PDB file of C-alpha atoms and ligand atoms in Angstrom:
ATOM      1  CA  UNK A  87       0.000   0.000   0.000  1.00  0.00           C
ATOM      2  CA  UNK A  88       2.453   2.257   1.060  1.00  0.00           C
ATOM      3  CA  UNK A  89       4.934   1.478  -2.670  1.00  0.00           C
ATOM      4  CA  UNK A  90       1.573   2.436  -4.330  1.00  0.00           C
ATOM      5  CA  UNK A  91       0.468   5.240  -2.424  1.00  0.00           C
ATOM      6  CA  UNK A  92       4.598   6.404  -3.583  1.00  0.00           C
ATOM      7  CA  UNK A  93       4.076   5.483  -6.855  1.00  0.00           C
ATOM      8  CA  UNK A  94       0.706   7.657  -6.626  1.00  0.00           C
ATOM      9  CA  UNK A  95       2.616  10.928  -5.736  1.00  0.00           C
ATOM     10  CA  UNK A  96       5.028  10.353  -7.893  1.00  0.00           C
ATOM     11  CA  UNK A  97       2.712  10.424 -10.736  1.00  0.00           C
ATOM     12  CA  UNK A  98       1.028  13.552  -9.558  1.00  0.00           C
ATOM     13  CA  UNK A  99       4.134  14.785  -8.726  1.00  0.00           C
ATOM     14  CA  UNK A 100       5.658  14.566 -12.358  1.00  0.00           C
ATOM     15  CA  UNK A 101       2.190  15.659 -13.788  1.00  0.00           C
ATOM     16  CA  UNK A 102       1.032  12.615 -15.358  1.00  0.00           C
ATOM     17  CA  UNK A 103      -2.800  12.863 -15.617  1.00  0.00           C
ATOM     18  CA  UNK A 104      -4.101   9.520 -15.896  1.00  0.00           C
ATOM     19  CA  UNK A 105      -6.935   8.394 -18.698  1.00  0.00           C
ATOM     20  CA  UNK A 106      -9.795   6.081 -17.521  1.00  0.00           C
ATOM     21  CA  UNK A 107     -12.656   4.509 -19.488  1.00  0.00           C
ATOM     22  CA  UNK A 108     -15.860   6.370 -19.012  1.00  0.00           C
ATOM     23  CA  UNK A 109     -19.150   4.221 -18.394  1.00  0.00           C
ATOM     24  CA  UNK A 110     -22.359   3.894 -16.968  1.00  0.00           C
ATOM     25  CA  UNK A 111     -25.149   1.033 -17.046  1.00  0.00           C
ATOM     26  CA  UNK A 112     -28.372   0.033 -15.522  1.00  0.00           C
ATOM     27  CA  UNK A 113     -29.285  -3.306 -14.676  1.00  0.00           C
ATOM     28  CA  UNK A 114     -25.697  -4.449 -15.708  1.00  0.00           C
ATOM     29  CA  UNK A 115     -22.714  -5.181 -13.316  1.00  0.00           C
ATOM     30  CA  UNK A 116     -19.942  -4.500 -16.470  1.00  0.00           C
ATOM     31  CA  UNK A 117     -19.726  -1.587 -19.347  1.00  0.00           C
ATOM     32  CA  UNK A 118     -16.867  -1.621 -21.803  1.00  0.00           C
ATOM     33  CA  UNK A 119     -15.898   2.081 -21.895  1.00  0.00           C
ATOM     34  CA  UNK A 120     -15.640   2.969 -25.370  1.00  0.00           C
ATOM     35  CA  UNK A 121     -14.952   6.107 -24.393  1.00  0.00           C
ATOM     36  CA  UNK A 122     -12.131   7.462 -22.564  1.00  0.00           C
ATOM     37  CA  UNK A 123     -11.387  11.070 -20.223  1.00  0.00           C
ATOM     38  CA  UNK A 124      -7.847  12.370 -19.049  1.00  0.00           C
ATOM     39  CA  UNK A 125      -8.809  12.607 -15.078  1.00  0.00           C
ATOM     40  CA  UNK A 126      -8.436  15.992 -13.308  1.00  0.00           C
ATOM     41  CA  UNK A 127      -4.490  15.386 -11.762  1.00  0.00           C
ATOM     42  CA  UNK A 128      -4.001  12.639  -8.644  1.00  0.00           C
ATOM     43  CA  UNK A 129      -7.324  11.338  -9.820  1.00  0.00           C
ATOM     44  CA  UNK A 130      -7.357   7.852 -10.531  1.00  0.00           C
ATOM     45  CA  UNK A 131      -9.814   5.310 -12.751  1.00  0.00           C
ATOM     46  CA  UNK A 132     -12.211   4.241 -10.615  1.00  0.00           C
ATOM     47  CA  UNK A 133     -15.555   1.374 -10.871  1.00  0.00           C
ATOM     48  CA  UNK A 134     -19.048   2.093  -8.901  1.00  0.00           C
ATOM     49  CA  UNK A 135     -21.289  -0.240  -8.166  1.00  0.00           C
ATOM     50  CA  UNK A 136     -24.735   0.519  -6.583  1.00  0.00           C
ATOM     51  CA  UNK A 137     -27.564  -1.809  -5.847  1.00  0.00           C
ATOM     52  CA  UNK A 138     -30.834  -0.696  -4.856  1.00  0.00           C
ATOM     53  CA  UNK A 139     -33.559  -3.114  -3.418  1.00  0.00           C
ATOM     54  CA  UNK A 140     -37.181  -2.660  -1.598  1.00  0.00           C
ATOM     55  CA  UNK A 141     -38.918  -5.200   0.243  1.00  0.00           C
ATOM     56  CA  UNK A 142     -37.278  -8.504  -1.427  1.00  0.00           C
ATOM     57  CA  UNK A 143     -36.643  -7.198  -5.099  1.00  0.00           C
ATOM     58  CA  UNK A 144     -33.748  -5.587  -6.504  1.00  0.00           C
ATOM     59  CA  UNK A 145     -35.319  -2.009  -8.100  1.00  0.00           C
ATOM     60  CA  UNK A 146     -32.160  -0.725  -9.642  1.00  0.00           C
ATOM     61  CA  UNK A 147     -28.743  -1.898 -10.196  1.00  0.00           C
ATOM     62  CA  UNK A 148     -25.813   0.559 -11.961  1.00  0.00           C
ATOM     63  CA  UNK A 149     -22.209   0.221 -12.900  1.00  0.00           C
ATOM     64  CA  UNK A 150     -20.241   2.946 -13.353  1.00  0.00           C
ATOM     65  CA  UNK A 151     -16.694   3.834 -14.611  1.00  0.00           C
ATOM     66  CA  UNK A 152     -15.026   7.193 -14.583  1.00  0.00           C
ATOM     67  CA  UNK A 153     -12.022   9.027 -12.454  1.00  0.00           C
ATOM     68  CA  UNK A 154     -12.185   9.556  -9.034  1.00  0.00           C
ATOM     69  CA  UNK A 155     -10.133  11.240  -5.836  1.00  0.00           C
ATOM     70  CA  UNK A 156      -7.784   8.295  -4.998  1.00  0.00           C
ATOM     71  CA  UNK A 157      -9.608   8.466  -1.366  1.00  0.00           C
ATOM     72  CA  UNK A 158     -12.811   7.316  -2.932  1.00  0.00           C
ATOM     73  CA  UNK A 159     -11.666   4.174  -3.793  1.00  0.00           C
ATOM     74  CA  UNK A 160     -12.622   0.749  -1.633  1.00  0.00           C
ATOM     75  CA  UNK A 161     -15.243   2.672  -0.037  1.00  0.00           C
ATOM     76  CA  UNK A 162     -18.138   0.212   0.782  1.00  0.00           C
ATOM     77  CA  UNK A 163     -21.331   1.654   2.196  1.00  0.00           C
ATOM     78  CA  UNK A 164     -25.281   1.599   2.896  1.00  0.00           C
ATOM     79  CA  UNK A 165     -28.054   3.521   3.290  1.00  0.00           C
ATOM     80  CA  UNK A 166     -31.582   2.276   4.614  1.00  0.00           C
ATOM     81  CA  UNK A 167     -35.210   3.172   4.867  1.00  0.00           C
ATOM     82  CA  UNK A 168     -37.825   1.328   6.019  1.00  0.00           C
ATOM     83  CA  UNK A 169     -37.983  -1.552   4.212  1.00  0.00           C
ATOM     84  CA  UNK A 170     -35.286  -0.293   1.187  1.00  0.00           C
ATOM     85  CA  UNK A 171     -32.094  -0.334   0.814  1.00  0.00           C
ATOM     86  CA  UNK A 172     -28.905   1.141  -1.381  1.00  0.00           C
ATOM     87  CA  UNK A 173     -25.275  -0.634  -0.946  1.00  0.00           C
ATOM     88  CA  UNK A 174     -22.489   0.319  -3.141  1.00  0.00           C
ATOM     89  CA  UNK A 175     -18.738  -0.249  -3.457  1.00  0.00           C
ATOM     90  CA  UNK A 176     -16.143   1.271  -5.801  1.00  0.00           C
ATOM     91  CA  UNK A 177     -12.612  -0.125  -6.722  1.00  0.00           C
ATOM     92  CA  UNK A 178      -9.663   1.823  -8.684  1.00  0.00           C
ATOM     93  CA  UNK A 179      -6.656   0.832 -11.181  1.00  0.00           C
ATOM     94  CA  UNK A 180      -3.832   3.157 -11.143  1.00  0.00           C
ATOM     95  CA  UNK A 181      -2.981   2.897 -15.115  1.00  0.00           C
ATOM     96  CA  UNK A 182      -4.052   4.550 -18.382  1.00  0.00           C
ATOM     97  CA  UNK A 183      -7.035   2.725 -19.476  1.00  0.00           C
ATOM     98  CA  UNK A 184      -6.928   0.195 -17.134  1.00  0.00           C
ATOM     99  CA  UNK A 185     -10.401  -1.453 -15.598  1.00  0.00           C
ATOM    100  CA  UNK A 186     -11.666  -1.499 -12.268  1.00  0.00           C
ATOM    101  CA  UNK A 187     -12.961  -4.995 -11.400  1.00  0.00           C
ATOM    102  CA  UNK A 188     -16.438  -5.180 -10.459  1.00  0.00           C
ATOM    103  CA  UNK A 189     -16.500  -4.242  -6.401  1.00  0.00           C
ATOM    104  CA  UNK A 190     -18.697  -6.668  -4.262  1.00  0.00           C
ATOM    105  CA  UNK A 191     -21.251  -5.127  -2.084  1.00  0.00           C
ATOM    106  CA  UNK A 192     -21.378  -5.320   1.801  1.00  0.00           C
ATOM    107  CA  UNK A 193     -23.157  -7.750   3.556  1.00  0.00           C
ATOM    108  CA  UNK A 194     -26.561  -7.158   5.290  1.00  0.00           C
ATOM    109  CA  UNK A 195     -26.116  -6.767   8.988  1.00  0.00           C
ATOM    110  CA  UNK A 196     -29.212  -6.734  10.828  1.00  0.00           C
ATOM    111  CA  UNK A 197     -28.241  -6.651  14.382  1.00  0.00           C
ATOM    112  CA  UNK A 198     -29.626  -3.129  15.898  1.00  0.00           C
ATOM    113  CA  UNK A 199     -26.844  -0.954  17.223  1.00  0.00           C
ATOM    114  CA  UNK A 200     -28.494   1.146  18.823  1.00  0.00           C
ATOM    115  CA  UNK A 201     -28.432   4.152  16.777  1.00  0.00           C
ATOM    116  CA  UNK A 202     -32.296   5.734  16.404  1.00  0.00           C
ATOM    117  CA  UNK A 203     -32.799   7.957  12.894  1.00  0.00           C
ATOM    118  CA  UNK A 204     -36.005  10.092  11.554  1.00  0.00           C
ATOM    119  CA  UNK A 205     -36.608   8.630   8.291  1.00  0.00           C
ATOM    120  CA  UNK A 206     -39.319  10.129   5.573  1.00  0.00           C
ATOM    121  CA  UNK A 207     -39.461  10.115   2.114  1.00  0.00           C
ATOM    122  CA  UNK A 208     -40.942  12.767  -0.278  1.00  0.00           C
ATOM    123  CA  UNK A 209     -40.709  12.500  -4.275  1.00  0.00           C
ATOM    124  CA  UNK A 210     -42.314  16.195  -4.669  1.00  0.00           C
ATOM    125  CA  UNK A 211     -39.389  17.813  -2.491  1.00  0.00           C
ATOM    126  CA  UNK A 212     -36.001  17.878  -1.442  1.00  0.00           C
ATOM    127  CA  UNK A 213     -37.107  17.680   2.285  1.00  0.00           C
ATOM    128  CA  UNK A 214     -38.533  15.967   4.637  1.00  0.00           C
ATOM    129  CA  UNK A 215     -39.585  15.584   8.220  1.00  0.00           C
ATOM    130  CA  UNK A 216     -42.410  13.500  10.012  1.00  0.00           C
ATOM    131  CA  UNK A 217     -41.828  11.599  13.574  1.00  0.00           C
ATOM    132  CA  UNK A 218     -41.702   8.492  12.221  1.00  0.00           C
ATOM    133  CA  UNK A 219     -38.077   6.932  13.439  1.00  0.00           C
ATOM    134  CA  UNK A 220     -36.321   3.776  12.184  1.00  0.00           C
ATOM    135  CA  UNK A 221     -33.655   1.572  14.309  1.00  0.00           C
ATOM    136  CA  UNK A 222     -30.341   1.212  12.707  1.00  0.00           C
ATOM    137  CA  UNK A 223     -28.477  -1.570  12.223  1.00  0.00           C
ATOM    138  CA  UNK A 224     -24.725  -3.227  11.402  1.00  0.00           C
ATOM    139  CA  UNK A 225     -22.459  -0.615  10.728  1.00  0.00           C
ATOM    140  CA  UNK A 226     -24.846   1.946   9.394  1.00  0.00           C
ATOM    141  CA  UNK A 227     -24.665   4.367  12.727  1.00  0.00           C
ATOM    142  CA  UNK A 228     -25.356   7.737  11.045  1.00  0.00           C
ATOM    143  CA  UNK A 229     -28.331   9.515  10.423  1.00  0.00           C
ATOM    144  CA  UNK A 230     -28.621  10.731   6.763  1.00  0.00           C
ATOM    145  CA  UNK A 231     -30.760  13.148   5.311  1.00  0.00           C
ATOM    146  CA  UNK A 232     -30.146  13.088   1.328  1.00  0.00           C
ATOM    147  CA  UNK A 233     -31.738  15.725  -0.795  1.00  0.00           C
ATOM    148  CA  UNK A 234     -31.350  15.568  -4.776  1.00  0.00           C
ATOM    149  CA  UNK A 235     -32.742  18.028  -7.123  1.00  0.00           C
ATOM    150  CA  UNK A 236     -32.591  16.738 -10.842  1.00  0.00           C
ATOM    151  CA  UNK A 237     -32.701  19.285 -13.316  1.00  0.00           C
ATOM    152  CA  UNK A 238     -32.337  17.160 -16.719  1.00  0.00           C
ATOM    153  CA  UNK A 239     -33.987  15.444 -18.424  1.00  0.00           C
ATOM    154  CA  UNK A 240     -36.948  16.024 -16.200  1.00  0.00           C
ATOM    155  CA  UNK A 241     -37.055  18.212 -12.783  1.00  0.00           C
ATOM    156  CA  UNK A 242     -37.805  16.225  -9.993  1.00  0.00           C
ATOM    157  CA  UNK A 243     -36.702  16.129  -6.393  1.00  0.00           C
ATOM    158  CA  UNK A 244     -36.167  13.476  -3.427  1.00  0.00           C
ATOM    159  CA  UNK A 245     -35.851  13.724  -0.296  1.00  0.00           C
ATOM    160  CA  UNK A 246     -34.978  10.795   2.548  1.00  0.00           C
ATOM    161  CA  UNK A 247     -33.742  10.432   5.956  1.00  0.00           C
ATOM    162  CA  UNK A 248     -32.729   6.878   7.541  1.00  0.00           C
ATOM    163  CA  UNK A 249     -29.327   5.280   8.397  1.00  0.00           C
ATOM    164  CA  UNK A 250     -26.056   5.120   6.890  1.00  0.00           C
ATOM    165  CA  UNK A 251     -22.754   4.235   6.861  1.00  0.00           C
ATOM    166  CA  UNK A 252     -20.165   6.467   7.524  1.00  0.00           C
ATOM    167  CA  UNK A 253     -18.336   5.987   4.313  1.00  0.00           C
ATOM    168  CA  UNK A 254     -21.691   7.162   2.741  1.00  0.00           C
ATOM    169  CA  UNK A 255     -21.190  10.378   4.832  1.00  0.00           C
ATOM    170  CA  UNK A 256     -17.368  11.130   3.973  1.00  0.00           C
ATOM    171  CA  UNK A 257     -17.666  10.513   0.465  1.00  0.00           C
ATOM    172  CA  UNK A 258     -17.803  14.285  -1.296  1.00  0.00           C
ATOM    173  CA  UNK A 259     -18.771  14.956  -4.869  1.00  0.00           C
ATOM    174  CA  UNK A 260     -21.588  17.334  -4.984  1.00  0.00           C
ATOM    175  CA  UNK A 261     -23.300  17.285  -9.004  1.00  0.00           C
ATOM    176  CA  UNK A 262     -23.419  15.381 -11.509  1.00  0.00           C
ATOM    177  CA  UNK A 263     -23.532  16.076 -14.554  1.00  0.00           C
ATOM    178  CA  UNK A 264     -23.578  12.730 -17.379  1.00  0.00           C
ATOM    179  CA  UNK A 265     -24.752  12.594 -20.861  1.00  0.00           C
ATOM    180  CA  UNK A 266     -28.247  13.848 -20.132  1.00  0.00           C
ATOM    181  CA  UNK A 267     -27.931  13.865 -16.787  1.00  0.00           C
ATOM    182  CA  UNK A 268     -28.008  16.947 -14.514  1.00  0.00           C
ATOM    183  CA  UNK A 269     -28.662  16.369 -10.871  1.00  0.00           C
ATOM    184  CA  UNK A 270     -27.344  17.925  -7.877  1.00  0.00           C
ATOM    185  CA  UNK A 271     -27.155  15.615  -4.731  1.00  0.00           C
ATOM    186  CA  UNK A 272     -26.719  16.577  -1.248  1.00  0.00           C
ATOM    187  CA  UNK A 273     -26.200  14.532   1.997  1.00  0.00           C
ATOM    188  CA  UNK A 274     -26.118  15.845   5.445  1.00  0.00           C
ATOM    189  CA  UNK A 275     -25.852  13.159   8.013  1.00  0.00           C
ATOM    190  CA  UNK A 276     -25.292  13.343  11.860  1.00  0.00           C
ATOM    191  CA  UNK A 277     -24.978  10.748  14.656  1.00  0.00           C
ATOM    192  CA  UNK A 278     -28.503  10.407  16.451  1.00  0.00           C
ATOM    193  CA  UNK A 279     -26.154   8.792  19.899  1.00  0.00           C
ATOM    194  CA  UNK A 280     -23.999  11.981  20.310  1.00  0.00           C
ATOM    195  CA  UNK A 281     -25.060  15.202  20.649  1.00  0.00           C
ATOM    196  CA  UNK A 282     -21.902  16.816  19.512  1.00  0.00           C
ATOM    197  CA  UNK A 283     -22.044  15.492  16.451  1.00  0.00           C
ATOM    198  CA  UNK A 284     -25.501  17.113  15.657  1.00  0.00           C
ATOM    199  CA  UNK A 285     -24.189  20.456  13.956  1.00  0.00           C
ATOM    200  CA  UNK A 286     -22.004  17.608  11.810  1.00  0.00           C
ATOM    201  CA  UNK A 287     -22.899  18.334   8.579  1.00  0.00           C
ATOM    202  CA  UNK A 288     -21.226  17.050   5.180  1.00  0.00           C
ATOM    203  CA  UNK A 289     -22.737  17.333   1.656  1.00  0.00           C
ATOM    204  CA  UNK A 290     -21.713  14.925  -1.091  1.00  0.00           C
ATOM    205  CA  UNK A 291     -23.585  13.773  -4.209  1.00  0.00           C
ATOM    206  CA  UNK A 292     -24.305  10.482  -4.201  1.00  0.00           C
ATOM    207  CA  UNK A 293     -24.853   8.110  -7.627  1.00  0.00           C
ATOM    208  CA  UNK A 294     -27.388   8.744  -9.935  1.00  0.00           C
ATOM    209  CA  UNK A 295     -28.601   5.792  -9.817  1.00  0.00           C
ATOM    210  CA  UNK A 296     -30.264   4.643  -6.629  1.00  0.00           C
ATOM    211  CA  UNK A 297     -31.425   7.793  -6.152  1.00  0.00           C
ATOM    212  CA  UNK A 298     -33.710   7.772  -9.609  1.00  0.00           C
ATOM    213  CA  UNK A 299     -34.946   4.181  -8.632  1.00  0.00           C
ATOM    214  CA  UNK A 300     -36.145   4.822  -5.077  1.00  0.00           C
ATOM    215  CA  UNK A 301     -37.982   8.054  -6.906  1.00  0.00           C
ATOM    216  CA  UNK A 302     -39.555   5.814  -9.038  1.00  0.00           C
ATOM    217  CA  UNK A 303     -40.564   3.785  -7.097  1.00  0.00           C
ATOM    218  CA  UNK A 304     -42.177   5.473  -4.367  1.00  0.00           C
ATOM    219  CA  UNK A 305     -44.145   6.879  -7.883  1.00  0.00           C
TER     220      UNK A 305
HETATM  221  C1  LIG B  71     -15.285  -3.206  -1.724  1.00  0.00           C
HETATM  222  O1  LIG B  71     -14.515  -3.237  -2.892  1.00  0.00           O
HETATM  223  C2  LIG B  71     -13.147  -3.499  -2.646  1.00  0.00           C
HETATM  224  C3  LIG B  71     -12.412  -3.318  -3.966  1.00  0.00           C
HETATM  225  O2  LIG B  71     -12.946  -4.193  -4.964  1.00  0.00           O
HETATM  226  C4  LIG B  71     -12.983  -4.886  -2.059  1.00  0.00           C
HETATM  227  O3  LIG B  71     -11.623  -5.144  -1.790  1.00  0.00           O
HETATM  228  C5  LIG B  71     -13.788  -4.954  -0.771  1.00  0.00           C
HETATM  229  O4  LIG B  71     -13.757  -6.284  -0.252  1.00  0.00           O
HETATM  230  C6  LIG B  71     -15.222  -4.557  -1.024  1.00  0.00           C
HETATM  231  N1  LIG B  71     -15.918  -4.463   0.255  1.00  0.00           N
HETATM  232  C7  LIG B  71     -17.001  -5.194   0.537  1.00  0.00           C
HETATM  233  C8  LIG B  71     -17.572  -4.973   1.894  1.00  0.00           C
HETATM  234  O5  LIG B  71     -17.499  -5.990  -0.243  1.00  0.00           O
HETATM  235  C1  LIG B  72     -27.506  21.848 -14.522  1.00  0.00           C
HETATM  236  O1  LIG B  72     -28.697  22.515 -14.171  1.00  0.00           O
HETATM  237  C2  LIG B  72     -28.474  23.706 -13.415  1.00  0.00           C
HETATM  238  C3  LIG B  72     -29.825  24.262 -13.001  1.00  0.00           C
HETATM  239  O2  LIG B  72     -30.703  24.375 -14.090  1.00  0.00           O
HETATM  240  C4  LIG B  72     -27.671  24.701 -14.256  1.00  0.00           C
HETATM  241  O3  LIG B  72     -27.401  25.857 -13.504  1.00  0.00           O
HETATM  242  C5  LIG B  72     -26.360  24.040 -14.678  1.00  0.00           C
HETATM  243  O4  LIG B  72     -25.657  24.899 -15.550  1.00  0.00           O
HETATM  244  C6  LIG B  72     -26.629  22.727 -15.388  1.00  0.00           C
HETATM  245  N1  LIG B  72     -25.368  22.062 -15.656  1.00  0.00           N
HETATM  246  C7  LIG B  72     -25.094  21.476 -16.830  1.00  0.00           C
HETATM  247  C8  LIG B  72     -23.762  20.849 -16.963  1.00  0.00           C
HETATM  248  O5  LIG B  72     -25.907  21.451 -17.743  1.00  0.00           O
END
């Protein structure tokens, strides 16, 4: 870890911007990539994978491939709702070109820890609130509240609030912007056990894609 991480700087360091295959799928664990981008420098080519199920069924599935801060790599997480959930993973390759393999997703942990979150849902809004709470469970100990606004191809908001990970919380990208995509995503999340943490408050944008499939599906 620590020859790569040299390697790493030593490629920033000289300049070299690497080039990754650009991708994105639904319902598809692998795209090719015919196309390519030269990263913004020290980013590096990384693979997304996000999985989206409700109840029993799987409602969404993407794969993604594009460039990435190197700290966004290997950086499994989960967010739930009452009876939904959204796991993803992401993996890097540190070469021109090179491909990502497919990340596996996290296990489901459904041992309560303890952790208490609000969680709503609104599909005409980019907030909510009711008094309607939710246990937590496994390693998701954060309370999220994610708010998207998609501008193109059609304006529509979401709101949520349940439990996440904390990966899901320290991962920052804030729009998105792909083919015909524009969306802005935020997520604020806190820890419900300490009050301290309350005022915590990070933004990110999250994928497209699990996002547009819980819209959809709560109609
Ligand atoms: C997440 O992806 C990385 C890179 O592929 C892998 O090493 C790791 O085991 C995955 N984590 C989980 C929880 O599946
Ligand atoms: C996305 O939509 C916002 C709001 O309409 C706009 O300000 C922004 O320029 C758009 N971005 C792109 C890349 O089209």
């Amino acid at each position: 870890m620590l020859s790569l991480l040299c390697v790493l700087s030593a490629l920033t360091a000289t300049g070299h911007a690497l080039t990754c295959k650009v991708c994105m799928v639904s319902y598809s664990t692998y795209c090719n990539g015919d196309t390519s981008m030269v990263c913004p420098k020290g980013q590096v080519c990384v693979s997304a994978y996000t999985l989206t199920t409700m109840g029993h069924s799987k409602v969404s599935e993407e794969f993604s491939r594009g460039c990435a801060p190197k700290d966004q790599c290997n950086t499994p997480g989960s967010i739930s709702i009452p009876g939904g959930k959204i796991k993803r993973n992401t993996s890097c390759c540190f070469t021109d070109n090179c491909y990502p393999p497919t990340p596996t997703l996290p296990e489901d942990n459904f041992e309560p820890n303890g952790v208490t979150c609000a969680t709503c849902a609104s599909s005409y809004s980019d907030w909510c609130y009711n008094d309607k709470t939710m246990r937590c469970t496994g390693d998701e100990n954060m309370c999220i509240l994610e708010s998207s606004h998609q501008y193109e191809p059609i304006d529509q908001m979401l709101a949520l609030r349940g439990c996440a990970t904390r990966s899901i919380c320290d991962i920052g990208t804030q729009e998105i912007s792909y083919g015909h995509i524009n969306m802005t995503m935020k997520i604020k999340c806190s820890s419900a056990s300490s009050p301290l943490y309350s005022h915590l408050v990070l933004s990110f944008t999250f994928t497209v894609a699990g996002i547009l499939a819980v819209l959809s599906s709560w109609g």
